[in-house]
Amino acid sequence: MKTYQGVIARYRKYLPVTKDTPLVSLQEGNTPLIYASKISARLGPKFKVYLKYEGLNPTGSFKDRGMTLAISKAKEEGVKSVICASTGNTSASAAAYAAKAGLKCIVVIPKGAIALGKLAQALVHKAKVIAVKGNFDDALRLVREISANYPVRLVNSINPHRIEGQKTASFEICDFLGTAPDFHLLPVGNAGNITACWKGYKEYFSCKKITHLPCMLGFQAKGAAPIVKGYPFKNPKTIATAIRIGNPASWEEALSAKEESKGLIDAVSDSQILSAYKLLAEEEGVFVEPASAASVAGLLMLNKRGFFGKIRSKNEKKNIVCTLTGHGLKDPQVAIKAVSSPPVIEAKTEAVAKAAGI
Ligand code: AN7
């Protein structure tokens, strides 16, 4: 039996690799597309909502799809060191894949602004972690300058191999459904993922693997919504630290995805993000990090506005996919704050039964 070997092996004919490209893989991708019965019920009988649970990638986020290719290509080209700026997940992924490849990894993060699990990952994989007194946008500016002037490869999504790898999420969705979804919702931070997913759909369409293209619906956090507002945010703020980005690198590409797919990019508040975060955990059994819940928060917001009520469908149900970009365990601090702490009682049977309400 041939075991699954990751997204490059599975989709190599759509990716810029040759037989000489060393495969640096942790068997990323092949993530579940979970039917969300409770959320589907909220939208009504015309719709089926699926959750693309990218938190089940090897380092717990979608970044692994692009990182396997960026690191494999770096290795092929004889690069010795890689660098990235990160709100956390890119650094966790870069650190893991660089470790696997035997490359040095440098990560520049905004001081005090990345979730605990992600910081632990970068450190445990032995990346050189540098915190700067600034936000993600400052960190990205710094690593762009450094990679232009020093012998180190940038592995942020400005690196085209990242986008190429990440487009495999769209391929998997289409292969699973046997068709393209009608709507694809996802969180937007630096805007690499919406760019990559749209590219994937367009390529499958031109290869005749699918017969229609989805409508792309992207969601930023209200306090970090430069694309929605049309200007950079100097001081972005949101509980969803992964998407706390004021000047996205793939801004133009995200606008193209929105326009070409006749979609939209809108903003959701932190409280909408937290409600969707809890709903996913409590009713669908899926634990995500706060930024990931922005796609579902967006879905619920559009539904309330009557967006889906206007959609006509004859017999077939419309398929809606929400990308859940990262695992809930990444950010235990937000999780613990979002819920009430457990009662502490005497170690006695009756006391436990009483507290359990049985
Ligand atoms: C969980 O790790 O930018 O719009 O430096 O970690 O492609 O940037 C993370 C982004 C959504 C936004 N959800 O994706 C980084 C970083 C999660 C994320 C996004 C990120 P993009």
XYZ file of N, CA and C in Angstrom, residues 135-264:
390
model
N 4.172 45.923 15.038
C 3.139 44.945 14.700
C 3.594 44.072 13.533
N 2.686 43.226 13.033
C 3.033 42.306 11.938
C 3.531 43.067 10.711
N 2.878 44.191 10.419
C 3.260 44.938 9.214
C 4.704 45.438 9.312
N 5.124 45.836 10.521
C 6.532 46.226 10.732
C 7.437 45.023 10.504
N 7.035 43.883 11.053
C 7.850 42.663 10.932
C 7.993 42.261 9.464
N 6.907 42.388 8.693
C 6.957 42.003 7.276
C 7.882 42.950 6.496
N 7.803 44.231 6.811
C 8.698 45.201 6.164
C 10.151 44.827 6.443
N 10.448 44.471 7.687
C 11.817 44.111 8.064
C 12.315 42.870 7.325
N 11.504 41.833 7.256
C 11.985 40.603 6.604
C 12.080 40.767 5.084
N 11.259 41.631 4.525
C 11.400 41.925 3.086
C 12.761 42.570 2.845
N 13.102 43.548 3.684
C 14.387 44.245 3.536
C 15.548 43.287 3.755
N 15.444 42.472 4.799
C 16.537 41.557 5.120
C 16.739 40.535 3.995
N 15.660 39.978 3.487
C 15.817 38.954 2.440
C 16.329 39.562 1.136
N 16.131 40.873 0.957
C 16.657 41.522 -0.245
C 18.154 41.802 -0.111
N 18.643 41.825 1.114
C 20.036 42.240 1.344
C 20.949 41.175 1.938
N 20.375 40.076 2.398
C 21.181 39.023 3.034
C 20.843 37.677 2.390
N 21.740 36.696 2.527
C 21.494 35.401 1.877
C 20.484 34.550 2.646
N 19.242 34.954 2.594
C 18.195 34.230 3.304
C 16.904 34.325 2.492
N 16.193 33.220 2.362
C 15.000 33.158 1.510
C 13.735 33.511 2.291
N 12.967 34.438 1.730
C 11.701 34.836 2.353
C 10.640 33.766 2.097
N 9.983 33.291 3.158
C 8.921 32.284 2.959
C 7.538 32.785 3.397
N 7.376 34.104 3.421
C 6.006 34.639 3.558
C 5.289 34.421 2.225
N 3.986 34.722 2.198
C 3.220 34.386 0.989
C 3.532 35.298 -0.203
N 4.437 36.245 -0.022
C 4.977 37.003 -1.158
C 5.795 36.040 -2.018
N 6.310 35.006 -1.403
C 7.011 33.927 -2.106
C 5.955 33.144 -2.905
N 6.046 33.167 -4.243
C 4.975 32.568 -5.051
C 4.756 31.070 -4.798
N 5.774 30.384 -4.307
C 5.592 28.953 -4.027
C 4.595 28.711 -2.900
N 4.499 29.664 -1.991
C 3.509 29.542 -0.910
C 2.095 29.514 -1.497
N 1.839 30.442 -2.410
C 0.506 30.530 -3.026
C 0.222 29.259 -3.833
N 1.232 28.813 -4.581
C 1.067 27.594 -5.389
C 0.662 26.405 -4.514
N 1.346 26.233 -3.393
C 1.027 25.110 -2.510
C -0.352 25.250 -1.884
N -0.680 26.465 -1.499
C -1.953 26.671 -0.801
C -3.173 26.472 -1.702
N -2.981 26.596 -3.007
C -4.128 26.414 -3.906
C -4.650 24.971 -3.869
N -3.855 24.033 -3.327
C -4.300 22.633 -3.274
C -5.529 22.451 -2.380
N -5.797 23.412 -1.514
C -7.017 23.305 -0.689
C -8.249 23.307 -1.597
N -8.235 24.136 -2.621
C -9.366 24.181 -3.563
C -9.481 22.864 -4.321
N -8.339 22.311 -4.723
C -8.380 21.033 -5.442
C -9.051 19.961 -4.580
N -8.641 19.912 -3.321
C -9.217 18.884 -2.429
C -10.720 19.062 -2.268
N -11.139 20.316 -2.127
C -12.576 20.586 -1.948
C -13.346 20.090 -3.172
N -12.855 20.424 -4.365
C -13.536 20.013 -5.600
C -13.502 18.491 -5.763
N -12.369 17.891 -5.454
C -12.263 16.425 -5.587
C -13.226 15.730 -4.637
N -13.396 16.284 -3.451
C -14.287 15.684 -2.458
C -15.753 15.840 -2.877
N -16.114 17.057 -3.266
C -17.525 17.321 -3.597
C -17.893 16.769 -4.979
N -16.876 16.557 -5.817
C -17.144 16.159 -7.197
C -17.598 17.342 -8.040
N -17.494 18.508 -7.499
C -17.878 19.749 -8.177
C -17.268 20.902 -7.384
N -17.291 22.094 -7.949
C -16.834 23.245 -7.170
C -17.942 23.653 -6.197
N -17.606 24.193 -5.048
C -18.676 24.726 -4.192
C -19.306 25.944 -4.866
N -20.471 26.345 -4.371
C -21.095 27.552 -4.908
C -20.559 28.798 -4.208
N -20.252 28.628 -2.917
C -19.670 29.737 -2.158
C -18.495 29.205 -1.351
N -17.438 29.990 -1.290
C -16.290 29.623 -0.449
C -15.981 30.818 0.451
N -16.124 30.593 1.760
C -15.892 31.668 2.724
C -14.578 31.421 3.454
N -13.805 32.475 3.667
C -12.570 32.300 4.420
C -12.120 33.584 5.106
N -11.344 33.419 6.195
C -10.802 34.595 6.862
C -9.740 35.235 5.974
N -9.575 36.539 6.105
C -8.562 37.253 5.318
C -7.666 38.061 6.251
N -6.361 37.799 6.139
C -5.384 38.565 6.918
C -4.425 39.230 5.956
N -3.362 38.502 5.616
C -2.401 38.995 4.634
C -2.904 38.738 3.213
N -4.015 38.032 3.116
C -4.757 37.792 1.870
C -4.114 36.792 0.911
N -3.163 36.013 1.407
C -2.549 34.974 0.579
C -3.505 33.827 0.307
N -4.295 33.462 1.292
C -5.117 32.264 1.144
C -6.275 32.456 0.175
N -6.922 33.606 0.235
C -8.028 33.848 -0.711
C -7.467 33.910 -2.134
N -6.271 34.472 -2.264
C -5.584 34.543 -3.554
C -5.290 33.135 -4.068
N -4.744 32.297 -3.178
C -4.350 30.938 -3.554
C -5.569 30.079 -3.891
N -6.590 30.148 -3.057
C -7.786 29.322 -3.302
C -8.451 29.702 -4.619
N -8.538 30.978 -4.895
C -9.141 31.430 -6.159
C -8.319 30.944 -7.358
N -6.999 31.013 -7.222
C -6.109 30.523 -8.279
C -6.356 29.024 -8.522
N -6.509 28.277 -7.443
C -6.762 26.838 -7.554
C -8.055 26.560 -8.317
N -9.099 27.267 -7.975
C -10.379 27.051 -8.670
C -10.250 27.385 -10.154
N -9.589 28.492 -10.457
C -9.461 28.892 -11.865
C -8.677 27.841 -12.657
N -7.653 27.270 -12.021
C -6.863 26.251 -12.726
C -7.675 24.971 -12.947
N -8.425 24.563 -11.945
C -9.275 23.371 -12.111
C -10.328 23.622 -13.193
N -10.811 24.847 -13.255
C -11.814 25.211 -14.267
C -11.196 25.128 -15.663
N -9.978 25.663 -15.803
C -9.388 25.622 -17.155
C -8.954 24.212 -17.535
N -8.723 23.338 -16.566
C -8.437 21.916 -16.878
C -9.721 21.108 -17.002
N -10.868 21.771 -16.942
C -12.180 21.121 -17.049
C -12.462 20.099 -15.940
N -11.812 20.280 -14.797
C -12.106 19.418 -13.645
C -13.400 19.879 -12.972
N -13.741 21.142 -13.158
C -14.996 21.686 -12.618
C -15.676 22.509 -13.713
N -16.991 22.678 -13.587
C -17.724 23.349 -14.662
C -18.238 24.734 -14.255
N -18.025 25.095 -12.985
C -18.341 26.469 -12.591
C -17.331 26.920 -11.543
N -17.302 28.201 -11.298
C -16.389 28.756 -10.292
C -17.201 29.210 -9.086
N -16.640 29.080 -7.883
C -17.390 29.541 -6.706
C -17.340 31.062 -6.564
N -18.218 31.542 -5.718
C -18.215 32.944 -5.331
C -17.361 33.029 -4.058
N -16.323 33.864 -4.070
C -15.385 33.943 -2.949
C -15.835 35.028 -1.966
N -15.994 34.646 -0.705
C -16.452 35.576 0.322
C -15.394 35.629 1.424
N -14.708 36.760 1.546
C -13.614 36.884 2.506
C -14.010 37.768 3.680
N -13.452 37.460 4.851
C -13.808 38.231 6.049
C -12.585 38.651 6.847
N -12.480 39.954 7.055
C -11.467 40.512 7.939
C -12.125 40.817 9.282
N -11.278 41.033 10.294
C -11.814 41.482 11.583
C -12.066 42.986 11.480
N -13.125 43.462 12.152
C -13.490 44.893 12.054
C -12.335 45.820 12.397
N -11.558 45.444 13.419
C -10.447 46.307 13.845
C -9.196 46.171 12.994
N -9.268 45.317 11.979
C -8.113 45.090 11.094
C -8.657 44.832 9.693
N -9.362 45.842 9.167
C -10.115 45.629 7.927
C -9.679 46.565 6.791
N -8.386 46.583 6.469
C -7.898 47.509 5.447
C -8.533 47.298 4.074
N -8.756 46.044 3.690
C -9.295 45.801 2.335
C -10.748 46.264 2.267
N -11.478 46.052 3.356
C -12.884 46.469 3.401
C -12.977 47.991 3.353
N -12.122 48.649 4.115
C -12.187 50.108 4.207
C -11.485 50.807 3.044
N -10.514 50.128 2.460
C -9.805 50.755 1.340
C -8.583 51.554 1.735
N -8.136 51.401 2.980
C -6.881 52.056 3.395
C -6.198 51.202 4.464
N -4.837 51.317 4.536
C -4.125 50.526 5.543
C -4.490 50.950 6.960
N -4.505 50.000 7.890
C -4.736 50.296 9.308
C -3.378 50.397 9.999
N -3.089 51.553 10.580
C -1.787 51.740 11.244
C -1.684 50.909 12.504
N -2.813 50.802 13.204
C -2.798 50.116 14.489
C -3.921 49.081 14.552
N -3.762 47.983 13.785
C -4.851 46.992 13.736
C -5.074 46.326 15.095
N -6.345 46.061 15.408
C -6.686 45.451 16.701
C -7.767 44.404 16.501
N -7.549 43.230 17.042
C -8.592 42.210 17.108
C -8.140 41.081 18.021
N -9.125 40.407 18.597
C -8.835 39.234 19.436
C -8.241 38.114 18.576
N -8.553 38.139 17.274
C -8.065 37.117 16.345
C -6.667 37.527 15.872
N -5.668 37.263 16.720
C -4.308 37.790 16.456
C -3.746 37.320 15.111
N -4.185 36.163 14.624
C -3.665 35.649 13.347
C -3.956 36.600 12.194
N -5.070 37.327 12.278
C -5.449 38.228 11.176
C -5.367 39.697 11.596
N -4.518 39.946 12.571
C -4.298 41.331 13.001
C -3.247 41.948 12.084
N -3.678 42.333 10.897
C -2.785 42.782 9.832
C -3.382 44.047 9.212
N -2.559 45.114 9.142
C -3.082 46.410 8.701
C -2.798 46.747 7.256
N -1.854 45.997 6.635
C -1.476 46.332 5.265
C -1.122 45.049 4.509
N -2.140 44.292 4.093
C -1.917 42.947 3.543
C -1.055 42.931 2.277
N -0.188 41.929 2.198
C 0.724 41.804 1.061
C -0.026 41.495 -0.231
N -1.078 40.679 -0.158
C -1.791 40.291 -1.388
C -3.111 41.052 -1.535
N -3.100 42.305 -1.164
C -4.279 43.178 -1.211
C -4.928 43.171 -2.594
N -4.123 43.496 -3.632
C -4.645 43.597 -5.005
C -5.215 42.265 -5.483
N -4.492 41.187 -5.166
C -4.912 39.856 -5.605
C -6.236 39.468 -4.947
N -6.396 39.872 -3.681
C -7.653 39.579 -2.978
C -8.804 40.339 -3.629
N -8.551 41.574 -4.028
C -9.598 42.345 -4.705
C -9.962 41.710 -6.042
N -8.948 41.201 -6.740
C -9.234 40.515 -8.021
C -10.097 39.281 -7.785
N -9.744 38.496 -6.743
C -10.528 37.288 -6.443
C -11.977 37.673 -6.179
N -12.158 38.723 -5.403
C -13.505 39.196 -5.088
C -14.236 39.622 -6.363
N -13.584 40.431 -7.185
C -14.251 40.965 -8.369
C -14.522 39.875 -9.402
N -13.500 39.065 -9.698
C -13.670 38.031 -10.732
C -14.731 37.005 -10.335
N -14.834 36.728 -9.033
C -15.787 35.694 -8.597
C -17.138 36.302 -8.220
N -17.285 37.617 -8.382
C -18.498 38.340 -7.984
C -18.814 38.089 -6.513
N -17.750 38.107 -5.702
C -17.906 37.860 -4.272
C -17.843 39.141 -3.474
N -17.391 39.030 -2.248
C -17.249 40.217 -1.416
C -16.175 40.000 -0.355
